[in-house]
Structure formats: C-alpha cells, structure tokens
mmCIF file of C-alpha atoms in Angstrom:
data_model
loop_
_atom_site.group_PDB
_atom_site.id
_atom_site.type_symbol
_atom_site.label_atom_id
_atom_site.label_comp_id
_atom_site.label_asym_id
_atom_site.label_seq_id
_atom_site.Cartn_x
_atom_site.Cartn_y
_atom_site.Cartn_z
ATOM 1 C CA UNK A 1 0.069 -0.212 0.097
ATOM 2 C CA UNK A 2 2.433 2.483 1.136
ATOM 3 C CA UNK A 3 4.660 1.726 -1.991
ATOM 4 C CA UNK A 4 1.851 2.328 -4.302
ATOM 5 C CA UNK A 5 1.353 5.921 -2.573
ATOM 6 C CA UNK A 6 4.709 7.025 -3.270
ATOM 7 C CA UNK A 7 4.673 5.895 -7.076
ATOM 8 C CA UNK A 8 1.691 7.960 -7.286
ATOM 9 C CA UNK A 9 3.468 11.224 -6.106
ATOM 10 C CA UNK A 10 6.600 10.004 -8.197
ATOM 11 C CA UNK A 11 4.221 9.728 -11.168
ATOM 12 C CA UNK A 12 2.814 13.276 -10.583
ATOM 13 C CA UNK A 13 6.211 14.916 -11.383
ATOM 14 C CA UNK A 14 6.092 14.389 -14.850
ATOM 15 C CA UNK A 15 5.796 17.784 -17.046
ATOM 16 C CA UNK A 16 3.343 17.664 -20.166
ATOM 17 C CA UNK A 17 4.659 21.125 -21.284
ATOM 18 C CA UNK A 18 8.110 22.516 -22.069
ATOM 19 C CA UNK A 19 9.699 24.947 -24.123
ATOM 20 C CA UNK A 20 12.946 27.185 -24.080
ATOM 21 C CA UNK A 21 13.403 30.629 -24.685
ATOM 22 C CA UNK A 22 16.485 32.816 -25.246
ATOM 23 C CA UNK A 23 16.869 34.641 -22.397
ATOM 24 C CA UNK A 24 15.201 35.674 -18.779
ATOM 25 C CA UNK A 25 12.888 38.394 -20.229
ATOM 26 C CA UNK A 26 11.008 35.792 -22.184
ATOM 27 C CA UNK A 27 10.168 33.793 -19.610
ATOM 28 C CA UNK A 28 6.858 35.302 -18.489
ATOM 29 C CA UNK A 29 5.417 34.922 -21.932
ATOM 30 C CA UNK A 30 6.440 31.449 -21.869
ATOM 31 C CA UNK A 31 4.460 30.554 -18.853
ATOM 32 C CA UNK A 32 1.146 29.107 -19.635
ATOM 33 C CA UNK A 33 -0.769 29.216 -16.528
ATOM 34 C CA UNK A 34 -1.721 32.331 -13.788
ATOM 35 C CA UNK A 35 -0.020 30.090 -11.207
ATOM 36 C CA UNK A 36 3.246 30.166 -12.791
ATOM 37 C CA UNK A 37 3.179 33.933 -13.525
ATOM 38 C CA UNK A 38 2.189 34.403 -10.094
ATOM 39 C CA UNK A 39 5.219 32.576 -8.858
ATOM 40 C CA UNK A 40 7.522 34.484 -11.321
ATOM 41 C CA UNK A 41 6.211 37.880 -10.314
ATOM 42 C CA UNK A 42 6.599 37.577 -6.565
ATOM 43 C CA UNK A 43 9.775 35.861 -7.096
ATOM 44 C CA UNK A 44 11.509 38.101 -9.983
ATOM 45 C CA UNK A 45 9.142 41.200 -9.428
ATOM 46 C CA UNK A 46 8.516 41.294 -5.786
ATOM 47 C CA UNK A 47 4.892 41.182 -6.211
ATOM 48 C CA UNK A 48 2.926 40.576 -3.255
ATOM 49 C CA UNK A 49 0.736 37.903 -2.788
ATOM 50 C CA UNK A 50 -3.245 38.430 -2.025
ATOM 51 C CA UNK A 51 -4.354 37.613 1.143
ATOM 52 C CA UNK A 52 -5.238 33.680 0.227
ATOM 53 C CA UNK A 53 -6.540 33.304 3.836
ATOM 54 C CA UNK A 54 -8.674 36.196 3.788
ATOM 55 C CA UNK A 55 -9.446 38.227 7.259
ATOM 56 C CA UNK A 56 -11.287 37.481 10.341
ATOM 57 C CA UNK A 57 -14.700 39.043 10.232
ATOM 58 C CA UNK A 58 -15.420 42.422 11.826
ATOM 59 C CA UNK A 59 -15.806 41.966 15.255
ATOM 60 C CA UNK A 60 -14.030 38.615 15.971
ATOM 61 C CA UNK A 61 -10.941 39.683 17.695
ATOM 62 C CA UNK A 62 -7.708 37.763 17.215
ATOM 63 C CA UNK A 63 -7.213 37.002 20.964
ATOM 64 C CA UNK A 64 -10.918 35.404 20.761
ATOM 65 C CA UNK A 65 -10.274 33.573 17.774
ATOM 66 C CA UNK A 66 -6.833 31.893 18.720
ATOM 67 C CA UNK A 67 -8.237 30.806 22.000
ATOM 68 C CA UNK A 68 -10.651 28.609 20.549
ATOM 69 C CA UNK A 69 -8.840 27.517 17.259
ATOM 70 C CA UNK A 70 -5.251 26.922 18.963
ATOM 71 C CA UNK A 71 -5.774 27.066 22.770
ATOM 72 C CA UNK A 72 -2.471 25.320 23.756
ATOM 73 C CA UNK A 73 -0.414 27.937 21.326
ATOM 74 C CA UNK A 74 1.651 30.853 23.094
ATOM 75 C CA UNK A 75 -0.340 34.092 21.344
ATOM 76 C CA UNK A 76 3.192 36.055 21.171
ATOM 77 C CA UNK A 77 4.006 33.328 18.626
ATOM 78 C CA UNK A 78 1.221 33.892 16.077
ATOM 79 C CA UNK A 79 2.356 34.831 12.529
ATOM 80 C CA UNK A 80 -1.066 35.447 11.076
ATOM 81 C CA UNK A 81 -5.054 34.956 10.962
ATOM 82 C CA UNK A 82 -7.637 34.485 8.487
ATOM 83 C CA UNK A 83 -11.017 33.548 7.399
ATOM 84 C CA UNK A 84 -13.500 33.380 4.517
ATOM 85 C CA UNK A 85 -17.077 32.917 4.385
ATOM 86 C CA UNK A 86 -18.192 29.298 3.616
ATOM 87 C CA UNK A 87 -21.570 28.340 2.458
ATOM 88 C CA UNK A 88 -24.773 29.817 4.211
ATOM 89 C CA UNK A 89 -25.939 30.487 7.822
ATOM 90 C CA UNK A 90 -22.863 32.871 8.814
ATOM 91 C CA UNK A 91 -20.157 29.902 8.226
ATOM 92 C CA UNK A 92 -16.596 30.645 7.929
ATOM 93 C CA UNK A 93 -13.396 28.585 7.549
ATOM 94 C CA UNK A 94 -10.445 30.468 9.546
ATOM 95 C CA UNK A 95 -6.992 29.563 10.241
ATOM 96 C CA UNK A 96 -4.193 30.777 12.513
ATOM 97 C CA UNK A 97 -0.106 30.181 11.831
ATOM 98 C CA UNK A 98 2.097 29.764 14.498
ATOM 99 C CA UNK A 99 5.964 29.799 14.644
ATOM 100 C CA UNK A 100 7.860 27.736 17.457
ATOM 101 C CA UNK A 101 8.910 30.967 19.354
ATOM 102 C CA UNK A 102 8.657 34.733 19.539
ATOM 103 C CA UNK A 103 11.565 35.630 17.863
ATOM 104 C CA UNK A 104 10.735 32.990 14.744
ATOM 105 C CA UNK A 105 7.324 34.637 14.488
ATOM 106 C CA UNK A 106 8.469 38.247 14.713
ATOM 107 C CA UNK A 107 10.786 37.430 11.395
ATOM 108 C CA UNK A 108 8.401 35.588 9.667
ATOM 109 C CA UNK A 109 5.921 38.410 9.898
ATOM 110 C CA UNK A 110 8.379 40.658 8.169
ATOM 111 C CA UNK A 111 8.535 38.211 5.090
ATOM 112 C CA UNK A 112 5.430 35.786 5.178
ATOM 113 C CA UNK A 113 3.707 37.900 2.570
ATOM 114 C CA UNK A 114 0.240 36.569 3.564
ATOM 115 C CA UNK A 115 0.862 32.995 3.646
ATOM 116 C CA UNK A 116 2.135 30.636 6.430
ATOM 117 C CA UNK A 117 5.634 30.430 5.576
ATOM 118 C CA UNK A 118 8.341 27.727 5.821
ATOM 119 C CA UNK A 119 9.953 26.709 9.386
ATOM 120 C CA UNK A 120 13.819 27.451 8.842
ATOM 121 C CA UNK A 121 14.808 24.910 11.667
ATOM 122 C CA UNK A 122 12.765 21.872 9.809
ATOM 123 C CA UNK A 123 11.925 22.872 6.159
ATOM 124 C CA UNK A 124 8.486 22.566 7.009
ATOM 125 C CA UNK A 125 5.689 24.934 6.971
ATOM 126 C CA UNK A 126 4.864 26.478 10.398
ATOM 127 C CA UNK A 127 1.953 25.343 12.606
ATOM 128 C CA UNK A 128 -1.400 26.253 10.887
ATOM 129 C CA UNK A 129 -4.567 25.747 12.248
ATOM 130 C CA UNK A 130 -7.785 25.299 10.932
ATOM 131 C CA UNK A 131 -11.185 25.783 12.134
ATOM 132 C CA UNK A 132 -14.812 26.076 10.551
ATOM 133 C CA UNK A 133 -17.077 28.364 12.832
ATOM 134 C CA UNK A 134 -20.079 30.290 12.663
ATOM 135 C CA UNK A 135 -20.208 33.890 13.013
ATOM 136 C CA UNK A 136 -23.486 35.586 13.866
ATOM 137 C CA UNK A 137 -24.732 38.501 16.069
ATOM 138 C CA UNK A 138 -21.031 39.178 17.008
ATOM 139 C CA UNK A 139 -20.884 35.625 18.585
ATOM 140 C CA UNK A 140 -18.555 32.669 17.568
ATOM 141 C CA UNK A 141 -20.125 29.129 17.444
ATOM 142 C CA UNK A 142 -17.770 26.598 16.918
ATOM 143 C CA UNK A 143 -18.346 23.676 14.679
ATOM 144 C CA UNK A 144 -14.892 21.962 14.177
ATOM 145 C CA UNK A 145 -11.429 22.543 14.197
ATOM 146 C CA UNK A 146 -8.414 20.726 13.152
ATOM 147 C CA UNK A 147 -7.014 20.030 16.737
ATOM 148 C CA UNK A 148 -3.584 19.562 15.342
ATOM 149 C CA UNK A 149 -1.342 21.866 12.784
ATOM 150 C CA UNK A 150 -2.153 20.467 8.988
ATOM 151 C CA UNK A 151 1.603 19.569 9.099
ATOM 152 C CA UNK A 152 0.513 16.577 11.158
ATOM 153 C CA UNK A 153 -2.676 15.598 9.624
ATOM 154 C CA UNK A 154 -1.323 16.109 5.613
ATOM 155 C CA UNK A 155 -1.378 12.802 3.964
ATOM 156 C CA UNK A 156 0.692 14.184 1.329
ATOM 157 C CA UNK A 157 3.580 15.187 4.178
ATOM 158 C CA UNK A 158 3.105 11.343 5.500
ATOM 159 C CA UNK A 159 3.967 9.572 2.019
ATOM 160 C CA UNK A 160 6.762 12.156 0.911
ATOM 161 C CA UNK A 161 8.135 11.763 4.530
ATOM 162 C CA UNK A 162 7.919 7.917 4.673
ATOM 163 C CA UNK A 163 8.292 6.872 1.105
ATOM 164 C CA UNK A 164 9.969 9.004 -1.140
ATOM 165 C CA UNK A 165 13.388 8.549 -2.207
ATOM 166 C CA UNK A 166 12.933 11.442 -4.822
ATOM 167 C CA UNK A 167 14.375 14.985 -3.673
ATOM 168 C CA UNK A 168 11.720 16.602 -5.541
ATOM 169 C CA UNK A 169 8.948 15.009 -3.563
ATOM 170 C CA UNK A 170 8.858 16.811 -0.129
ATOM 171 C CA UNK A 171 6.522 17.891 2.656
ATOM 172 C CA UNK A 172 4.720 21.263 2.256
ATOM 173 C CA UNK A 173 7.198 24.118 3.361
ATOM 174 C CA UNK A 174 4.208 26.861 3.140
ATOM 175 C CA UNK A 175 0.838 27.051 2.927
ATOM 176 C CA UNK A 176 -0.891 29.862 0.506
ATOM 177 C CA UNK A 177 -4.650 30.109 0.584
ATOM 178 C CA UNK A 178 -8.053 28.624 1.251
ATOM 179 C CA UNK A 179 -9.627 26.810 -1.936
ATOM 180 C CA UNK A 180 -13.254 27.283 -1.253
ATOM 181 C CA UNK A 181 -14.530 25.745 -4.880
ATOM 182 C CA UNK A 182 -17.640 23.309 -4.003
ATOM 183 C CA UNK A 183 -15.876 20.380 -3.187
ATOM 184 C CA UNK A 184 -18.876 18.055 -2.736
ATOM 185 C CA UNK A 185 -17.805 14.768 -2.172
ATOM 186 C CA UNK A 186 -20.749 13.166 -1.081
ATOM 187 C CA UNK A 187 -24.818 14.483 -1.121
ATOM 188 C CA UNK A 188 -24.214 15.411 2.633
ATOM 189 C CA UNK A 189 -20.459 16.356 2.557
ATOM 190 C CA UNK A 190 -19.024 19.711 1.409
ATOM 191 C CA UNK A 191 -15.180 19.624 1.749
ATOM 192 C CA UNK A 192 -13.024 22.409 1.438
ATOM 193 C CA UNK A 193 -9.402 22.879 0.230
ATOM 194 C CA UNK A 194 -6.183 24.352 1.538
ATOM 195 C CA UNK A 195 -3.218 24.860 -0.989
ATOM 196 C CA UNK A 196 0.505 24.712 -0.283
ATOM 197 C CA UNK A 197 3.592 23.987 -1.719
ATOM 198 C CA UNK A 198 7.769 23.855 -1.410
ATOM 199 C CA UNK A 199 10.317 24.644 -4.006
ATOM 200 C CA UNK A 200 13.909 23.945 -5.062
ATOM 201 C CA UNK A 201 16.493 26.674 -6.330
ATOM 202 C CA UNK A 202 18.805 25.906 -8.863
ATOM 203 C CA UNK A 203 21.765 27.931 -10.147
ATOM 204 C CA UNK A 204 20.042 30.552 -12.651
ATOM 205 C CA UNK A 205 16.420 28.572 -12.180
ATOM 206 C CA UNK A 206 14.273 27.078 -9.665
ATOM 207 C CA UNK A 207 10.977 24.478 -9.584
ATOM 208 C CA UNK A 208 7.490 25.176 -7.516
ATOM 209 C CA UNK A 209 5.489 22.575 -6.580
ATOM 210 C CA UNK A 210 1.401 23.412 -5.586
ATOM 211 C CA UNK A 211 -0.221 20.981 -3.625
ATOM 212 C CA UNK A 212 -4.318 20.968 -3.231
ATOM 213 C CA UNK A 213 -5.275 19.137 0.390
ATOM 214 C CA UNK A 214 -8.975 18.725 0.674
ATOM 215 C CA UNK A 215 -10.493 18.964 4.239
ATOM 216 C CA UNK A 216 -13.762 17.781 5.509
ATOM 217 C CA UNK A 217 -15.631 17.407 8.895
ATOM 218 C CA UNK A 218 -15.852 14.080 10.638
ATOM 219 C CA UNK A 219 -17.291 13.964 14.132
ATOM 220 C CA UNK A 220 -16.720 17.509 14.796
ATOM 221 C CA UNK A 221 -12.856 17.366 13.890
ATOM 222 C CA UNK A 222 -11.270 18.223 10.442
ATOM 223 C CA UNK A 223 -9.595 15.460 8.752
ATOM 224 C CA UNK A 224 -7.524 15.465 5.596
ATOM 225 C CA UNK A 225 -9.626 13.349 2.875
ATOM 226 C CA UNK A 226 -7.117 14.122 -0.375
ATOM 227 C CA UNK A 227 -3.943 15.534 -0.904
ATOM 228 C CA UNK A 228 -2.409 15.832 -4.228
ATOM 229 C CA UNK A 229 -0.007 18.152 -6.604
ATOM 230 C CA UNK A 230 -2.292 20.023 -8.745
ATOM 231 C CA UNK A 231 0.444 22.855 -10.548
ATOM 232 C CA UNK A 232 4.517 22.255 -11.095
ATOM 233 C CA UNK A 233 6.954 24.882 -12.458
ATOM 234 C CA UNK A 234 10.179 24.164 -13.289
ATOM 235 C CA UNK A 235 13.067 27.052 -14.794
ATOM 236 C CA UNK A 236 16.489 25.514 -15.319
ATOM 237 C CA UNK A 237 19.029 27.647 -16.898
ATOM 238 C CA UNK A 238 20.615 26.676 -20.012
ATOM 239 C CA UNK A 239 23.148 27.586 -22.523
ATOM 240 C CA UNK A 240 24.675 30.949 -22.605
ATOM 241 C CA UNK A 241 24.173 33.241 -25.497
ATOM 242 C CA UNK A 242 27.089 35.495 -26.886
ATOM 243 C CA UNK A 243 25.582 38.780 -25.244
ATOM 244 C CA UNK A 244 25.787 37.301 -22.124
ATOM 245 C CA UNK A 245 22.301 36.239 -21.229
ATOM 246 C CA UNK A 246 21.192 32.917 -21.009
ATOM 247 C CA UNK A 247 18.784 30.301 -22.369
ATOM 248 C CA UNK A 248 15.635 28.708 -19.999
ATOM 249 C CA UNK A 249 14.300 25.470 -20.172
ATOM 250 C CA UNK A 250 10.589 26.154 -18.949
ATOM 251 C CA UNK A 251 8.265 23.021 -18.039
ATOM 252 C CA UNK A 252 4.666 23.133 -16.268
ATOM 253 C CA UNK A 253 2.063 20.827 -15.313
ATOM 254 C CA UNK A 254 -1.384 21.754 -14.308
ATOM 255 C CA UNK A 255 -3.946 19.005 -12.983
ATOM 256 C CA UNK A 256 -7.588 19.791 -12.066
ATOM 257 C CA UNK A 257 -10.062 17.856 -9.920
ATOM 258 C CA UNK A 258 -13.473 16.661 -10.741
ATOM 259 C CA UNK A 259 -16.349 14.844 -8.900
ATOM 260 C CA UNK A 260 -17.776 12.037 -10.760
ATOM 261 C CA UNK A 261 -21.262 10.876 -10.754
ATOM 262 C CA UNK A 262 -20.167 7.423 -9.836
ATOM 263 C CA UNK A 263 -19.802 6.718 -5.782
ATOM 264 C CA UNK A 264 -17.830 4.468 -3.815
ATOM 265 C CA UNK A 265 -19.242 3.867 -0.096
ATOM 266 C CA UNK A 266 -21.608 6.965 -0.356
ATOM 267 C CA UNK A 267 -18.580 8.995 -1.703
ATOM 268 C CA UNK A 268 -18.342 10.344 -5.266
ATOM 269 C CA UNK A 269 -15.225 9.342 -7.009
ATOM 270 C CA UNK A 270 -12.684 12.020 -7.892
ATOM 271 C CA UNK A 271 -10.596 12.400 -11.353
ATOM 272 C CA UNK A 272 -7.674 14.416 -11.298
ATOM 273 C CA UNK A 273 -6.781 15.420 -14.680
ATOM 274 C CA UNK A 274 -4.007 16.535 -16.588
ATOM 275 C CA UNK A 275 -4.988 19.542 -18.700
ATOM 276 C CA UNK A 276 -1.861 19.248 -21.100
ATOM 277 C CA UNK A 277 -2.178 15.602 -22.359
ATOM 278 C CA UNK A 278 -5.759 15.074 -21.114
ATOM 279 C CA UNK A 279 -4.499 12.131 -18.598
ATOM 280 C CA UNK A 280 -6.480 11.386 -15.862
ATOM 281 C CA UNK A 281 -6.583 9.206 -12.436
ATOM 282 C CA UNK A 282 -9.222 8.044 -10.389
ATOM 283 C CA UNK A 283 -9.687 8.592 -6.731
ATOM 284 C CA UNK A 284 -12.473 6.350 -4.748
ATOM 285 C CA UNK A 285 -13.005 6.408 -1.110
ATOM 286 C CA UNK A 286 -11.293 4.010 1.190
ATOM 287 C CA UNK A 287 -13.371 3.069 4.323
ATOM 288 C CA UNK A 288 -10.437 1.633 6.220
ATOM 289 C CA UNK A 289 -8.501 4.941 5.600
ATOM 290 C CA UNK A 290 -11.468 7.136 5.610
ATOM 291 C CA UNK A 291 -9.955 9.249 2.868
ATOM 292 C CA UNK A 292 -9.552 8.824 -1.063
ATOM 293 C CA UNK A 293 -6.893 6.487 -2.641
ATOM 294 C CA UNK A 294 -5.752 6.018 -5.844
ATOM 295 C CA UNK A 295 -7.719 3.101 -7.871
ATOM 296 C CA UNK A 296 -7.379 0.586 -10.653
ATOM 297 C CA UNK A 297 -8.931 -2.504 -11.628
ATOM 298 C CA UNK A 298 -6.853 -5.510 -11.078
ATOM 299 C CA UNK A 299 -6.341 -8.046 -13.513
ATOM 300 C CA UNK A 300 -8.613 -10.377 -12.077
ATOM 301 C CA UNK A 301 -11.519 -7.772 -12.364
ATOM 302 C CA UNK A 302 -10.929 -7.158 -8.324
ATOM 303 C CA UNK A 303 -10.571 -3.386 -7.554
ATOM 304 C CA UNK A 304 -7.614 -2.579 -5.687
ATOM 305 C CA UNK A 305 -5.741 0.676 -4.247
ATOM 306 C CA UNK A 306 -2.655 1.708 -5.913
ATOM 307 C CA UNK A 307 -1.042 3.832 -8.214
ATOM 308 C CA UNK A 308 -2.274 3.857 -12.010
ATOM 309 C CA UNK A 309 -4.340 5.555 -15.147
ATOM 310 C CA UNK A 310 -7.734 6.072 -14.626
ATOM 311 C CA UNK A 311 -9.751 3.318 -16.199
ATOM 312 C CA UNK A 312 -12.181 3.163 -17.464
ATOM 313 C CA UNK A 313 -12.406 6.850 -18.355
ATOM 314 C CA UNK A 314 -15.940 8.706 -19.089
#
C-alpha cells in the first residue's frame, strides 16, 4: 500500500509542457498558467501575494479566535490569522499560523507575505490550524477544528516523509491560501481546500510545486481526505548566449479535480486530470483509510487501491 502511494507521488511530477526561451526576459510570456505567472511575479518582480486566507470577520478579535482554534499555542508566537465566508448561515473557515517561538514569529511577519511560511529549523511549514465556525450577531459558534496543525494531518507529508526517495517530492514548506470551490464529495458532505507547496532553488532557476489538500468535518474534527499535486513549474538555466544572457528551459504541469457521478461507499469518485495531455487518475473513497486513495482495476476484475491511470474513463 505505502509503495503504491509513493509511486503516485513520483508519477505526478512528470511535466507535460516544456519550452526553451532565449533569455530571462522571455520567461513570463512562455508561462502558460496563472499559477506560474504569479510565482514568477513574486520571485522576480517582488509582487506581494494576495491574502489567500482572507481576514477575520469584523468584530472577531484575534485573541478570541486563537483561544478557540489553538488553545495550546502561545499568542506571542502568532504569525497570521484569516478567515473566509463558507456557504450559508454565517459560516466561515479560518486559520491561525504559529511559529515555534516569538523571535521566529517576528521574523516570519516581516517576510511571510500573507502566507504561513516555512519553518527554517526543519524545512516544513509552520503550524497552521484550521477551524470551521459560525459568526452571527457578533458571536462565535464553534463547529469543528483541526485540533492539530495541518503538517501533522497532511497525508501528502506523511507519504513524502516515509516513502519517497525523490528529492523533488517533499513535505509542504508553506501554506498559501484557502480553496473554497464547492468540493461536494458526498450528497451531505462539502469538503474545502487548503493549498500549499514547496520549492527548489537551482543555479539560475528553480522549481515550484503546489499541492491541494481537501479537508472535511468528521465527528466535530477536521480530517484530511485528499492530497495531491495540482501544479508544477520548473525553470532550468541552459546555454549561455553570446550577448551574456542565458537560455531557460521552462516546463509546467497543471491538474484539475473533477467530481464524478459514480460513488464508492457513498462518496463521489474523484478524477484528477492533466490539462496538457488529458491523462487522468481516479480516486475512490477507502472506508479503512477514511480518505480517498488512487484506484485501478485489478487483472482479476477485483478492485484494488494503488497507483495507475484512471480506467475506464468517462
């Protein structure tokens, strides 16, 4: 089982689009997807990222918020808070990001740029807590919270740490935003997303990876039900030109997640589609794991969970 999961991660990193440009100035026009354009703008032009986690609703104090979402954390270690409206009846999804100590929190606030940044001591993201609540009549009504920071709940992190020998597959180094697209994974269950990623620095270039994690409420707790790569951008510096500029090899992969009509154990099957070559992979609900797992059809017509391309496709 674990070996299958690591193979899925490794297979996910194959770029489907690649091109070579003559110099650094030509890179932006070669990037096809907005995720890559945003990354380039932030890294090369110093653009400030949008507030991907939103802001706490008016009237909800930071102290009141963190006292509920992360009661065991020191308020002096807080890096950021945020929340976004979710659904109806005054519901919100909110976050709080904490460093290990006050000094690190102070440094992170200077350079975090609206995200929950990397913990320099271990290379992982700082502690991001997640909570679902109602805010009506200036009153916070708890619904569910993660109890632990997301880096301890993330299935991506667990697999990357234990199984992968590929240095390009690593635990998340930062969290960037809430993704509140309507991920209705069952008729009575609406999941929500958190996006994060990690990066590699090369001489004259670099690589960036974005991962989507879906979370759902289970018995007043928030659990991770799906994690996978949704975007990859790589810029590798190439040959030197006579004028002193340098060529760059740009590659990208982007994936979207579709909800299929078929169900497994009451949960809709998921389909992860590569936008470039249209290849796809099916994920089905696993009762034993209490989350989605990649699916293939066994040669003896038995269903097994493992790595593989979606089959059959709709």
